[in-house]
XYZ file of C-alpha atoms in Angstrom:
572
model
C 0.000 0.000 0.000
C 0.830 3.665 -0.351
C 1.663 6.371 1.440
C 0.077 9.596 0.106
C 0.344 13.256 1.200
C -2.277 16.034 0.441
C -0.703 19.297 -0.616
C -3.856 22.076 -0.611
C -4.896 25.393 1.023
C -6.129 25.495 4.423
C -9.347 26.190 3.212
C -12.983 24.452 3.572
C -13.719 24.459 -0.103
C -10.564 23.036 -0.449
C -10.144 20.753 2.291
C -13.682 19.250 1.979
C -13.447 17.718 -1.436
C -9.732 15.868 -0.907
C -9.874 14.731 2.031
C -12.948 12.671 0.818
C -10.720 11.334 -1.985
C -7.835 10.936 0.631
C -10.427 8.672 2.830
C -11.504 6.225 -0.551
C -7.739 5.820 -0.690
C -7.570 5.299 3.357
C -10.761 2.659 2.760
C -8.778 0.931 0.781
C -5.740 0.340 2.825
C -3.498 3.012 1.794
C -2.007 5.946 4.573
C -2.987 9.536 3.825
C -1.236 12.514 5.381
C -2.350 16.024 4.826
C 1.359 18.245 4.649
C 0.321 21.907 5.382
C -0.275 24.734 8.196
C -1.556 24.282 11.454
C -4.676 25.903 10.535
C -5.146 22.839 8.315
C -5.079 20.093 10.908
C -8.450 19.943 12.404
C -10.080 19.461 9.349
C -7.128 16.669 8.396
C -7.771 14.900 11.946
C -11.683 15.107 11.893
C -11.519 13.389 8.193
C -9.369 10.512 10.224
C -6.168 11.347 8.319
C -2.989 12.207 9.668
C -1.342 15.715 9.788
C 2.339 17.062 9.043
C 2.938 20.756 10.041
C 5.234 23.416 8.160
C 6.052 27.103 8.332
C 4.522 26.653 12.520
C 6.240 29.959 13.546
C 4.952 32.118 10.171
C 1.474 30.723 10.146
C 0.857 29.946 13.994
C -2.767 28.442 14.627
C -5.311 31.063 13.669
C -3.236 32.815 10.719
C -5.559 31.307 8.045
C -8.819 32.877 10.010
C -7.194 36.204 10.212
C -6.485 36.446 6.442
C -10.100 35.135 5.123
C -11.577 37.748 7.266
C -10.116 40.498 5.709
C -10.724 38.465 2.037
C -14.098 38.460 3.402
C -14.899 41.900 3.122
C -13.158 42.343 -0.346
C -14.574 40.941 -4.064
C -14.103 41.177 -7.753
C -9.864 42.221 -8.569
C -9.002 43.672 -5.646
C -9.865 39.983 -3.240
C -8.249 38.212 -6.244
C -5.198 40.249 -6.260
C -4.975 39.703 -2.071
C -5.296 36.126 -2.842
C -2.710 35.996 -5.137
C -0.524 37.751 -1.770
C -1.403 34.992 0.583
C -0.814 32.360 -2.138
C 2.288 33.703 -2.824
C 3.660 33.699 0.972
C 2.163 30.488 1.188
C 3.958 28.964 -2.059
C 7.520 29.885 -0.288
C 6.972 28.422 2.828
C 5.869 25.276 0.961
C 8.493 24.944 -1.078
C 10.819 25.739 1.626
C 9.873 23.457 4.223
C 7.798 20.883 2.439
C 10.375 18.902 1.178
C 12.014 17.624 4.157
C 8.534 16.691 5.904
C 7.459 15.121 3.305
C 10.779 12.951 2.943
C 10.329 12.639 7.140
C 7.273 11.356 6.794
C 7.986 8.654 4.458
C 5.162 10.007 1.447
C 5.523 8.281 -1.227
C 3.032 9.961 -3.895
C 1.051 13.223 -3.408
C -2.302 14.326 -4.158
C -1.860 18.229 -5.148
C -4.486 20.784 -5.046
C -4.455 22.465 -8.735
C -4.602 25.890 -6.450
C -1.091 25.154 -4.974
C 0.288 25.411 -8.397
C 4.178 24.875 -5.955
C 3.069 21.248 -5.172
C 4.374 19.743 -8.433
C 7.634 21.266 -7.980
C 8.151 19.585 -4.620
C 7.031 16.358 -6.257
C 9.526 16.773 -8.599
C 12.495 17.967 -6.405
C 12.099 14.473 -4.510
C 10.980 12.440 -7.485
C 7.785 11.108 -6.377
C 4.415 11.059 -8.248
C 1.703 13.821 -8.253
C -1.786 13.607 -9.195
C -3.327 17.292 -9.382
C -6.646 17.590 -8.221
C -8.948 20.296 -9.608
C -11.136 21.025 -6.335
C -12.396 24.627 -7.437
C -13.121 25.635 -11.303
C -10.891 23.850 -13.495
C -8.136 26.308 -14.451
C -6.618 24.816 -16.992
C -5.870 27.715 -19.498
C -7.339 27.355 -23.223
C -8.388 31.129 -25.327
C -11.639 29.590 -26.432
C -12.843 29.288 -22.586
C -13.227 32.469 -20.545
C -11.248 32.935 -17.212
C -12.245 31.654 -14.280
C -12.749 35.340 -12.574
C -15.099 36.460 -14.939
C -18.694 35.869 -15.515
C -18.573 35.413 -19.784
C -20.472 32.736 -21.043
C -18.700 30.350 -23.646
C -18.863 31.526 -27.204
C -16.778 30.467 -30.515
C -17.100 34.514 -31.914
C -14.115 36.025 -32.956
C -14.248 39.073 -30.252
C -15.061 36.666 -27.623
C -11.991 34.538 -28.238
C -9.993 37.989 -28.454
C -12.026 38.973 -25.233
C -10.350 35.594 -23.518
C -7.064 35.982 -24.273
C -7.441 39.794 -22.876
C -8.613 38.119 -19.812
C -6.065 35.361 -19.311
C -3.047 37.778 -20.306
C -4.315 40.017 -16.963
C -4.676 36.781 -14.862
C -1.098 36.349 -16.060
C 0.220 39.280 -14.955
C -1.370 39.457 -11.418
C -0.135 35.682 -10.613
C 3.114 36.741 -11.653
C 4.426 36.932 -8.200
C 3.849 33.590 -7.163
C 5.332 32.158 -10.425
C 8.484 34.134 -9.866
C 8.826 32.261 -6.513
C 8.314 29.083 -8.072
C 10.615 29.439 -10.792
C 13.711 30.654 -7.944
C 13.291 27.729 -6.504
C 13.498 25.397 -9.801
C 16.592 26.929 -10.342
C 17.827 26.238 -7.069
C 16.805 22.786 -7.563
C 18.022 22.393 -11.515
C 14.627 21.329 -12.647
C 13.283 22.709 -16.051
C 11.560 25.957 -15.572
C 7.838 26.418 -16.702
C 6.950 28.516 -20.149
C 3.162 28.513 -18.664
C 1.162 27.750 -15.975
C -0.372 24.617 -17.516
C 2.947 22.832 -16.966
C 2.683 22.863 -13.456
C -0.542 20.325 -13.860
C 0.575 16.719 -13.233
C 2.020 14.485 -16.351
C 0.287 11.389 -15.182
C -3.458 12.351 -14.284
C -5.411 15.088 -13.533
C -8.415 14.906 -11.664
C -11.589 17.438 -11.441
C -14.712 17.408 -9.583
C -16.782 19.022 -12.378
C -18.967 16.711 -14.256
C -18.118 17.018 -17.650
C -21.474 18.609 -18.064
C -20.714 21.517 -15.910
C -18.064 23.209 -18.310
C -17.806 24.943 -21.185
C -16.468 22.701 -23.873
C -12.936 22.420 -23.680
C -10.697 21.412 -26.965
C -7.138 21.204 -25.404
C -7.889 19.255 -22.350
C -4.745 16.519 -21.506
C -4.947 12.851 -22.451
C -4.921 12.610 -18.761
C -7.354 14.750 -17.720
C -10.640 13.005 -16.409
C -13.605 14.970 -15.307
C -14.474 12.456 -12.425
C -17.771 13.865 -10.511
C -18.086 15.516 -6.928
C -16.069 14.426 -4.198
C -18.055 14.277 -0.897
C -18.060 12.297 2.300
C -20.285 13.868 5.174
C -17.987 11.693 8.110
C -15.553 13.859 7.704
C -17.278 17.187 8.316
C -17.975 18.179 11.949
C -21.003 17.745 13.216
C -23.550 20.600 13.077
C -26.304 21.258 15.862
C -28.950 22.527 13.857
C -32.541 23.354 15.299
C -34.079 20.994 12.437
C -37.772 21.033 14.819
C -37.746 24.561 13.341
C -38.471 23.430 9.795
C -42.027 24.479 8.837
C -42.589 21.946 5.942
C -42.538 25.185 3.522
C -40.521 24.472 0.487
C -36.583 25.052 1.673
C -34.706 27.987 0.086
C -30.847 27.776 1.743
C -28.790 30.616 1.746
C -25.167 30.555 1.846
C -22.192 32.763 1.014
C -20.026 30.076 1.511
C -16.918 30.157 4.530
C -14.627 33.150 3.265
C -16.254 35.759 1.135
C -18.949 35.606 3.445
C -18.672 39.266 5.401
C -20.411 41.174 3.321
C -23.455 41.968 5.778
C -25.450 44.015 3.382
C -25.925 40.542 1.188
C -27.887 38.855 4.243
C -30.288 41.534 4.108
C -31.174 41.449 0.352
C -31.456 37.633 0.331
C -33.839 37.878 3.328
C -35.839 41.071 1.776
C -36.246 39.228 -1.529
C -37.788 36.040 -0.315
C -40.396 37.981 1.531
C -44.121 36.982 0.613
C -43.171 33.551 -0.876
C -44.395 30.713 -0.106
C -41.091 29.409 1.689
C -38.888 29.350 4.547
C -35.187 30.903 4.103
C -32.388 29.637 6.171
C -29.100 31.452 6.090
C -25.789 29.849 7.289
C -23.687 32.480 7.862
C -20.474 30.461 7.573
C -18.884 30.835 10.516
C -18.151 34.416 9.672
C -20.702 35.947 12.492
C -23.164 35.194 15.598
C -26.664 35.302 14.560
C -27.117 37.658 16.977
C -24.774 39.824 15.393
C -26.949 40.721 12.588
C -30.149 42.764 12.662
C -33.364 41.746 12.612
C -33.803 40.476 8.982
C -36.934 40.754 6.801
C -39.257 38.458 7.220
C -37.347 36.782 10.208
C -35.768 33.930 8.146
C -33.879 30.954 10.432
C -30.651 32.757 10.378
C -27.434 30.136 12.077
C -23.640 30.308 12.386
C -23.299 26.919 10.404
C -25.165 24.500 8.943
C -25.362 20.658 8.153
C -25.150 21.995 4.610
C -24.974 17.889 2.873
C -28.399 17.374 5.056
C -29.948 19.980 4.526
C -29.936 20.414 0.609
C -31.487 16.892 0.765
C -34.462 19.074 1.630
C -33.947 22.215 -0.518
C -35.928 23.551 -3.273
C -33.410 26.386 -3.794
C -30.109 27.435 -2.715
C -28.720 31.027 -3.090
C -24.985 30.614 -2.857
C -21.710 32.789 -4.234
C -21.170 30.094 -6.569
C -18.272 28.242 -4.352
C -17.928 25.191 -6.651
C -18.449 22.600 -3.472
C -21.583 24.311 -2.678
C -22.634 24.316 -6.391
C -21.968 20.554 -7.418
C -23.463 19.649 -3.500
C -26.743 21.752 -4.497
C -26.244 19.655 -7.995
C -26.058 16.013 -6.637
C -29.047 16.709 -4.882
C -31.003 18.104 -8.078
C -31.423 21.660 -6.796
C -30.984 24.575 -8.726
C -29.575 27.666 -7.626
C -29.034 31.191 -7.740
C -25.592 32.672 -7.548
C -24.419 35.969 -6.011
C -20.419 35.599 -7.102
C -18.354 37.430 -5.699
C -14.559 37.026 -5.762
C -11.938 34.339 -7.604
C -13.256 31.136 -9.703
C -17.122 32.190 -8.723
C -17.963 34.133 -11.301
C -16.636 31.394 -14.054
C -18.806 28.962 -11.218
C -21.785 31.346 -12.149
C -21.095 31.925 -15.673
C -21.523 27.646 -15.957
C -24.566 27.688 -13.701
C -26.568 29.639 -16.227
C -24.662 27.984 -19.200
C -26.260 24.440 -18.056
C -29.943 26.256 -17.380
C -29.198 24.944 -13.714
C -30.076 28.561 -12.160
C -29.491 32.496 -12.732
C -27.207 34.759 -11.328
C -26.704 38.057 -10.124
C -23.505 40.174 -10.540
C -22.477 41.710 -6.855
C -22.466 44.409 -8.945
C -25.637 44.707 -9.904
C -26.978 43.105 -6.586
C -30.403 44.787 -5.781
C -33.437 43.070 -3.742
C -36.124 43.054 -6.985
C -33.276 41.508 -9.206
C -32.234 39.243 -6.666
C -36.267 38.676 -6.273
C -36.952 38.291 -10.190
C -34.284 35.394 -10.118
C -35.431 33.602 -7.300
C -38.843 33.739 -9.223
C -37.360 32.162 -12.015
C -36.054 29.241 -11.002
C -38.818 28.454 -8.530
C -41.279 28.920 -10.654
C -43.973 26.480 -10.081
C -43.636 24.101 -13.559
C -47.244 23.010 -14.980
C -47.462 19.361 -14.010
C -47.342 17.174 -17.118
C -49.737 15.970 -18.506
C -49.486 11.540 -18.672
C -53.264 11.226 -18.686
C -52.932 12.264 -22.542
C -50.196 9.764 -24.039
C -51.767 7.595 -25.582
C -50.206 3.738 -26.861
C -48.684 5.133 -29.191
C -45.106 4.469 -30.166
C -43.859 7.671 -28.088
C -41.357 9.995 -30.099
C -40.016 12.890 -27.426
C -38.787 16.410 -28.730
C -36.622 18.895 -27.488
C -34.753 21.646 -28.567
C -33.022 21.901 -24.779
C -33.187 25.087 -23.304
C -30.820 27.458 -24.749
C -31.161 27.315 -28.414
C -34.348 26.937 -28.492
C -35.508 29.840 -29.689
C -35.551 28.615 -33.527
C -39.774 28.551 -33.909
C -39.643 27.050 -37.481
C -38.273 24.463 -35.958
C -40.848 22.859 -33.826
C -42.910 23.208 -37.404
C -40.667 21.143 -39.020
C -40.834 18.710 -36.364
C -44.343 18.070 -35.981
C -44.781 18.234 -39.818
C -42.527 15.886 -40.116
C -44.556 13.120 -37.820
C -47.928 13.465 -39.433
C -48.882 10.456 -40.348
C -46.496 8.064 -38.921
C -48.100 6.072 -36.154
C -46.574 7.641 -33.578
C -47.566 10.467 -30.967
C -45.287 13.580 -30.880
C -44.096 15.363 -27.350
C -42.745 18.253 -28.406
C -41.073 20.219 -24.751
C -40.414 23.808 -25.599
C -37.920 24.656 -22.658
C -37.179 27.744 -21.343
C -38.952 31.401 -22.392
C -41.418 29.730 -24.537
C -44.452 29.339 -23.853
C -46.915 26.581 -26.073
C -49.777 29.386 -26.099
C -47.135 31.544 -28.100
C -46.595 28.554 -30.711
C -49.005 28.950 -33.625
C -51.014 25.449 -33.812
C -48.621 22.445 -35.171
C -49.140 20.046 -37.935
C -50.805 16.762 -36.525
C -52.116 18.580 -33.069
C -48.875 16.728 -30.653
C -48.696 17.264 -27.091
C -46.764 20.356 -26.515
C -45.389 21.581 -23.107
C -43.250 24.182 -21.573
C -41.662 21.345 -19.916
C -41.334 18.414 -19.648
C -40.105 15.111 -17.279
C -37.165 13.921 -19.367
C -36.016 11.400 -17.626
C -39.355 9.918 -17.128
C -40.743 10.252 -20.442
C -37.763 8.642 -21.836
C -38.411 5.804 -20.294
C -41.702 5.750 -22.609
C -39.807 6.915 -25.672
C -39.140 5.075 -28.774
C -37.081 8.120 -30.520
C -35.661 11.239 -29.400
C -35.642 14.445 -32.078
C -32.506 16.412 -29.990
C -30.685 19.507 -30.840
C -27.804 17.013 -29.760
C -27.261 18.682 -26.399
C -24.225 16.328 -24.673
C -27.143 15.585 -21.667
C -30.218 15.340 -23.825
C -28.463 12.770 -25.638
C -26.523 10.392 -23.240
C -30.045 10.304 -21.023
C -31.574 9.136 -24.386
C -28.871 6.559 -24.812
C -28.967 5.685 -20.829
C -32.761 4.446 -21.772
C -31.675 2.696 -25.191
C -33.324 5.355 -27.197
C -31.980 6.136 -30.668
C -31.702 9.940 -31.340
C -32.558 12.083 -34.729
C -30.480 14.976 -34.176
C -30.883 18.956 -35.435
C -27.365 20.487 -33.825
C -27.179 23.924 -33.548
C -24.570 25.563 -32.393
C -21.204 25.276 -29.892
C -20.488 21.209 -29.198
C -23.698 20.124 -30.485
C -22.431 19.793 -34.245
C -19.934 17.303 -32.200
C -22.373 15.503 -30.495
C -24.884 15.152 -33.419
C -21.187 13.707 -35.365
C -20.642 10.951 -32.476
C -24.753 9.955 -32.820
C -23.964 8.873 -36.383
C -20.734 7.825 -36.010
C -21.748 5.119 -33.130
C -24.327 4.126 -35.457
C -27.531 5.267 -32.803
C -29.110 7.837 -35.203
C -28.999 10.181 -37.656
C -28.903 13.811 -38.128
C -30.129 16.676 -40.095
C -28.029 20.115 -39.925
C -29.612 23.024 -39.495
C -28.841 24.250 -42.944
C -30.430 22.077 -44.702
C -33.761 20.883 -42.653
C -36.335 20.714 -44.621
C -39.706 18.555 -43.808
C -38.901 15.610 -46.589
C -35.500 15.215 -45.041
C -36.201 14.915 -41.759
C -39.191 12.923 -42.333
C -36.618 10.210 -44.203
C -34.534 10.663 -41.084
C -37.506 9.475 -38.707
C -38.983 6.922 -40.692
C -35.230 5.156 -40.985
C -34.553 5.331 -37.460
C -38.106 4.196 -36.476
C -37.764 1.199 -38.787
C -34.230 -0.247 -39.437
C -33.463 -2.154 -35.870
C -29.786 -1.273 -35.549
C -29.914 2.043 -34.637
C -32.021 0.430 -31.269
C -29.488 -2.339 -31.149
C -26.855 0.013 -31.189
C -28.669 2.524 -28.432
C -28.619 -0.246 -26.346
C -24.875 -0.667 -26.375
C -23.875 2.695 -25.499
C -26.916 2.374 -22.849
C -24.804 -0.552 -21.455
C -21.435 1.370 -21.917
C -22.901 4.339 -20.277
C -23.788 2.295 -16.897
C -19.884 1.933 -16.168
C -18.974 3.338 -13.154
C -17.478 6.768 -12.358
C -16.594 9.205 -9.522
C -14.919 9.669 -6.092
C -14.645 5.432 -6.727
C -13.701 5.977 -10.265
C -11.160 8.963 -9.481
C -9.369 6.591 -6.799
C -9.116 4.344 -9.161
C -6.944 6.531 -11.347
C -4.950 7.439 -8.209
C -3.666 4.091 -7.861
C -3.048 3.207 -11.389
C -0.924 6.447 -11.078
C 1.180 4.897 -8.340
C 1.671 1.455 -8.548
C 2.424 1.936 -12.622
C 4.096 5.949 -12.334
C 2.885 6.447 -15.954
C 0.485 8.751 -17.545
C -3.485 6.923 -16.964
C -4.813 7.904 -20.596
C -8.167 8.621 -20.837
C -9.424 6.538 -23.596
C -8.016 3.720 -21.896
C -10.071 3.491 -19.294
């Protein structure tokens, strides 16, 4: 077995995610040791891991609380810029006293957080193997995705590409500092110094947290990179009191700004204002960052506590309202809730940006924070849907439509679609997704059942075809049911997608160019008819029930070690 060490900042949104990954690798025999300040070792001992200490007389217990209370009360460049100061401090008392714990402690392989961009450098001064592990926004740097501090959505324009690399030359500049300390000591050391930042990722796998589905399609993304799922493991998070009798049965909106940017009061109050007269009940956890009792009476007296049992609680939510920490968002994800974001400072605003780029909530620039904006996005995303309507299927061989809920705005569309199905014996569900409504739709060829919305998931359990704009989730829930596809792509990956769906031989596809009714009647009527594009849905169906992962991502780990070469992707 293996001993591994953890190299990542001494914070919660940090700390959470790999020490669950370091306890699947402690399940399954290996020793973990977190290597890092003092203010890092309750959180290493309450996950049941072991702690090493450096720099104990520059960062004395407490240090870490001291600086994320003044980050607290910062956002947008200026918190960014006084994280890149502590990061910087932080990288030269790693790399000067890391080393010989590590070597003291008998590690033999480290798991490196992709924020302590030193950690790789240590790995390779004593010739051990790293895995980096992506526990906030993946920040990997490639000009056709925006940077992680900004709120840009992804687009393949010329000026937005130009607008990137704009963006990523700043970021350059302001992490300068903490490169230059990293490159003295790889000097010092004779190892090869970096020409970017992406060197500093690991050669032989890089983990994220992200679902694939929660970021902007990347092009340039390492053979080794695997987007592995959210890491979580509520044993080893301290327990919470929380006054849980207090729950009125209301539908659940949680509020939380997360541990560190969390001291802007004024926030509490707009949260709490904006909720008032709906039909729920608000709790805010305040993070640690004040007393309940510090705070004035809020509007509409929500249940307002210091901390919450945030895993347990979103079990129960309807909403949350968060500043888009990534933890908090893929938490509020696992659990199926949307959310609205309030970002405020470092990778949040790329967290928000992907929020409303997956239709899984709206945000709200701090900017631009003000109660009836805050109000009108809360409204939107709790929105009570129109329940559908199953008492009108009928036995019908069941063909499901949808356009997704971005570009979906394309009205001729829909006519194509249902023109295309008269006559067939079939009966059409054609869901409209968001900001369309089916009373705005002129009537449709053939009269099929159209909704605002619909169950996806469930109805494709009914379905014997899905028409698909080839969104990436759209079209792997199809295939997860052993439904063939007919796909009319777009825009951004779904060209891709639509590609892979012929390609793998589980439908066919019409581009947008050239739809016209005869062709994408031919389309249907071939999928409907010729078995193999079923046969072949069911294949991927059974490909796509492989496993994946904190299990999957441990996995990987341990390939890492025991073989110290890359762990390709399409290997696996």
């Amino acid at each position: 077995m293996t001993h591994f060490g953890i190299i990542c900042p001494a914070a919660t949104g940090h700390l959470n995610p790999i020490t669950a990954l370091g306890r699947e690798l402690q399940r399954r025999g290996h020793r973990v040791t977190v290597v890092g300040v003092l203010d890092a070792q309750s959180k290493a001992l309450e996950a049941g891991l072991e702690f090493r200490a450096i720099a104990e007389s520059e960062s004395p217990l407490g240090t870490v609380a001291e600086s994320f209370a003044q980050l607290g009360k910062m956002n947008g460049l200026a918190a960014f810029s006084y994280t890149v100061s502590l990061f910087k401090t932080a990288t030269a008392l790693l790399l000067r006293d890391a080393p010989s714990v590590i070597k003291e402690a008998g590690i033999e392989a480290l798991l490196v957080d992709e924020s302590t961009s030193a950690g790789g450098t240590v790995a390779e001064f004593l010739q051990i193997p790293f895995v980096t592990v992506c526990c906030a926004l993946v920040l990997y740097q490639e000009n056709n995705i925006p940077p992680f501090f900004a709120t840009w959505s992804y687009n393949t324009a010329w000026w937005a590409r130009l607008r990137n690399q704009v963006g990523l030359s700043l970021l350059r500049r302001i992490a300068q500092p903490i490169r230059d300390v990293i490159a003295e000591y790889r000097r010092q050391w004779n190892l090869p110094l970096y020409s970017s930042s992406n060197q500093m990722y690991s050669k032989l796998a890089i983990l994220s947290q992200q679902p694939a589905e929660f970021e902007f399609p990347r092009q340039h993304l390492p053979e080794c990179f695997h987007f592995t799922g959210s890491y979580q493991d509520s044993t080893g998070r301290l327990a919470v009191d929380f006054p849980f009798e207090q729950l009125t049965g209301q539908p659940l909106i949680y509020a939380s700004m997360g541990t560190v940017q969390n001291r802007l009061q004024y926030v509490f109050p707009s949260i709490a204002e904006a909720c008032v007269g709906l039909d729920v009940q608000l709790v805010i956890s305040l993070g640690g960052a004040l007393e309940p009792e510090a705070l004035p009476k809020l509007p509409g007296e929500p249940l307002v506590v210091k901390y919450a049992p945030q895993l347990e609680l979103l079990k129960k939510t309807t909403l949350t309202i968060t500043h888009a920490g990534l933890n908090t968002a893929l938490e509020s994800l696992s659990n199926g809730v949307p959310m609205v974001a309030i970002p405020i400072a470092n990778d949040q605003p790329g967290v928000a940006a992907r929020i409303a780029w997956t239709g899984t909530g709206e945000f709200v620039p701090l900017s631009g924070l003000s109660v009836p904006k805050l109000r009108e996005a809360i409204e939107l995303v709790i929105r009570e849907p129109v329940p559908f309507p199953f008492e009108k299927l009928t036995l019908a061989p069941l063909i499901y439509a949808s356009m997704g809920t971005i570009q979906n705005r394309l009205m001729d569309i829909f006519h194509h679609i249902a023109e295309a199905c008269v006559g067939l014996d079939v009966q059409l569900v054609i869901s409209l997704g968001s900001g369309i409504s089916p009373e705005s739709l002129p009537k449709l060829p053939g009269s099929p059942l159209v909704v605002g919305y619909a169950p996806q998931l469930e109805l494709l359990k009914k379905a014997t075809l899905t028409i698909t704009h080839a969104g990436l989730n759209t079209t792997l829930e199809s295939l997860s049911n052993g439904v063939p596809l007919v796909a009319i792509p777009i825009a951004t990956d779904q060209p891709g997608v639509a590609a892979r769906i012929a390609w793998t031989g589980t439908g066919e596809f019409v581009p947008l160019s050239g739809l016209s009714f005869p062709k994408l009647r031919e389309a249907i009527k071939r999928v409907l008819t010729e078995e193999s594009y079923k046969q072949n849905a069911t294949r991927l169906q059974q490909a796509i029930g492989r496993a994946g992962g904190v299990s999957r991502a441990a996995d990987i780990v341990e390939q890492v070690v025991s073989t110290r070469k890359p762990v390709l992707s399409h290997v696996n």
